[in-house]
C-alpha positions as YAML, in Angstrom:
chain: A
units: angstrom
residues:
- id: 1
  name: LYS
  ca: [8.70, 38.71, 35.99]
- id: 2
  name: GLY
  ca: [9.92, 40.60, 32.81]
- id: 3
  name: ILE
  ca: [12.77, 40.49, 30.65]
- id: 4
  name: SER
  ca: [15.71, 38.25, 31.88]
- id: 5
  name: ARG
  ca: [19.15, 39.54, 32.32]
- id: 6
  name: LYS
  ca: [20.59, 36.83, 29.93]
- id: 7
  name: TYR
  ca: [18.38, 38.25, 27.24]
- id: 8
  name: LEU
  ca: [19.25, 41.80, 27.96]
- id: 9
  name: ARG
  ca: [22.96, 40.95, 27.86]
- id: 10
  name: LYS
  ca: [22.40, 39.24, 24.47]
- id: 11
  name: MET
  ca: [20.48, 42.16, 22.92]
- id: 12
  name: ALA
  ca: [23.21, 44.63, 24.19]
- id: 13
  name: TYR
  ca: [25.82, 42.57, 22.38]
- id: 14
  name: GLU
  ca: [23.87, 42.36, 19.34]
- id: 15
  name: GLU
  ca: [23.19, 45.89, 19.09]
- id: 16
  name: SER
  ca: [26.83, 46.95, 19.73]
- id: 17
  name: LEU
  ca: [27.80, 44.57, 17.07]
- id: 18
  name: SER
  ca: [25.19, 45.89, 14.69]
- id: 19
  name: LEU
  ca: [26.46, 49.62, 15.45]
- id: 20
  name: THR
  ca: [30.21, 48.68, 15.33]
- id: 21
  name: SER
  ca: [29.58, 46.83, 11.93]
- id: 22
  name: TYR
  ca: [27.58, 50.00, 10.56]
- id: 23
  name: LEU
  ca: [30.59, 52.35, 11.59]
- id: 24
  name: VAL
  ca: [33.28, 50.04, 10.18]
- id: 25
  name: ASP
  ca: [31.32, 49.63, 6.91]
- id: 26
  name: LYS
  ca: [30.69, 53.40, 6.57]
- id: 27
  name: TYR
  ca: [33.62, 54.99, 8.01]
- id: 28
  name: GLY
  ca: [36.33, 52.51, 8.26]
- id: 29
  name: LEU
  ca: [38.37, 50.64, 10.85]
- id: 30
  name: TYR
  ca: [40.71, 53.72, 11.55]
- id: 31
  name: ARG
  ca: [37.88, 55.87, 12.82]
- id: 32
  name: ILE
  ca: [36.71, 52.97, 15.18]
- id: 33
  name: HIS
  ca: [40.40, 52.42, 16.49]
- id: 34
  name: ASN
  ca: [40.26, 56.19, 17.25]
- id: 35
  name: LEU
  ca: [37.10, 56.09, 18.86]
- id: 36
  name: LEU
  ca: [38.28, 53.27, 21.25]
- id: 37
  name: LYS
  ca: [41.59, 54.92, 22.01]
- id: 38
  name: ARG
  ca: [39.89, 58.17, 22.93]
- id: 39
  name: LEU
  ca: [37.33, 56.31, 25.02]
- id: 40
  name: LYS
  ca: [40.29, 54.67, 26.78]
- id: 41
  name: ASP
  ca: [41.73, 58.04, 27.43]
- id: 42
  name: GLY
  ca: [38.63, 58.97, 29.17]
- id: 43
  name: GLN
  ca: [37.01, 61.28, 26.74]
- id: 44
  name: ALA
  ca: [33.31, 61.76, 26.34]
- id: 45
  name: ILE
  ca: [31.57, 59.70, 23.98]
- id: 46
  name: ASP
  ca: [29.50, 62.58, 22.50]
- id: 47
  name: LYS
  ca: [32.61, 64.74, 21.60]
- id: 48
  name: ILE
  ca: [34.40, 61.87, 20.29]
- id: 49
  name: ILE
  ca: [31.32, 61.10, 17.74]
- id: 50
  name: ASN
  ca: [31.14, 64.74, 16.84]
- id: 51
  name: SER
  ca: [34.89, 65.14, 16.10]
- id: 52
  name: GLU
  ca: [35.54, 61.56, 14.33]
- id: 53
  name: PHE
  ca: [32.14, 61.35, 12.37]
- id: 54
  name: TYR
  ca: [31.03, 65.10, 12.25]
- id: 55
  name: PHE
  ca: [27.55, 64.46, 13.69]
- id: 56
  name: ASP
  ca: [25.86, 64.10, 16.97]
- id: 57
  name: ILE
  ca: [24.65, 60.85, 18.76]
- id: 58
  name: LYS
  ca: [21.06, 61.41, 17.66]
- id: 59
  name: GLU
  ca: [22.32, 61.61, 13.99]
- id: 60
  name: LEU
  ca: [24.46, 58.68, 14.59]
- id: 61
  name: GLU
  ca: [21.26, 56.63, 15.70]
- id: 62
  name: LYS
  ca: [19.19, 58.00, 12.75]
- id: 63
  name: ARG
  ca: [21.92, 56.89, 10.13]
- id: 64
  name: TRP
  ca: [22.24, 53.45, 11.93]
- id: 65
  name: ARG
  ca: [18.56, 52.79, 12.01]
- id: 66
  name: GLN
  ca: [18.26, 53.79, 8.24]
- id: 67
  name: TYR
  ca: [21.40, 51.30, 7.37]
- id: 68
  name: LEU
  ca: [19.48, 48.61, 9.33]
- id: 69
  name: LYS
  ca: [16.28, 49.18, 7.40]
- id: 70
  name: GLU
  ca: [18.11, 49.17, 3.94]
- id: 71
  name: ALA
  ca: [20.00, 45.95, 5.18]
- id: 72
  name: LEU
  ca: [16.66, 44.18, 5.83]
- id: 73
  name: ARG
  ca: [15.18, 44.94, 2.38]
...
């Protein structure tokens, strides 16, 4: 039957919490506020990440994964 929708929702929530925690820890709440405001205004996430954090989505994921690895040590 596969993975349940309930499990997938929980995983999505956990991942978003983890990524948000990383961004707040490394870059501050102010940048998260800007990101959310710009998303609300309809701007594209890739453009927001480039202008707020000065790297692309792939680099964000790389840095986040490294952060997780270090947190688990």
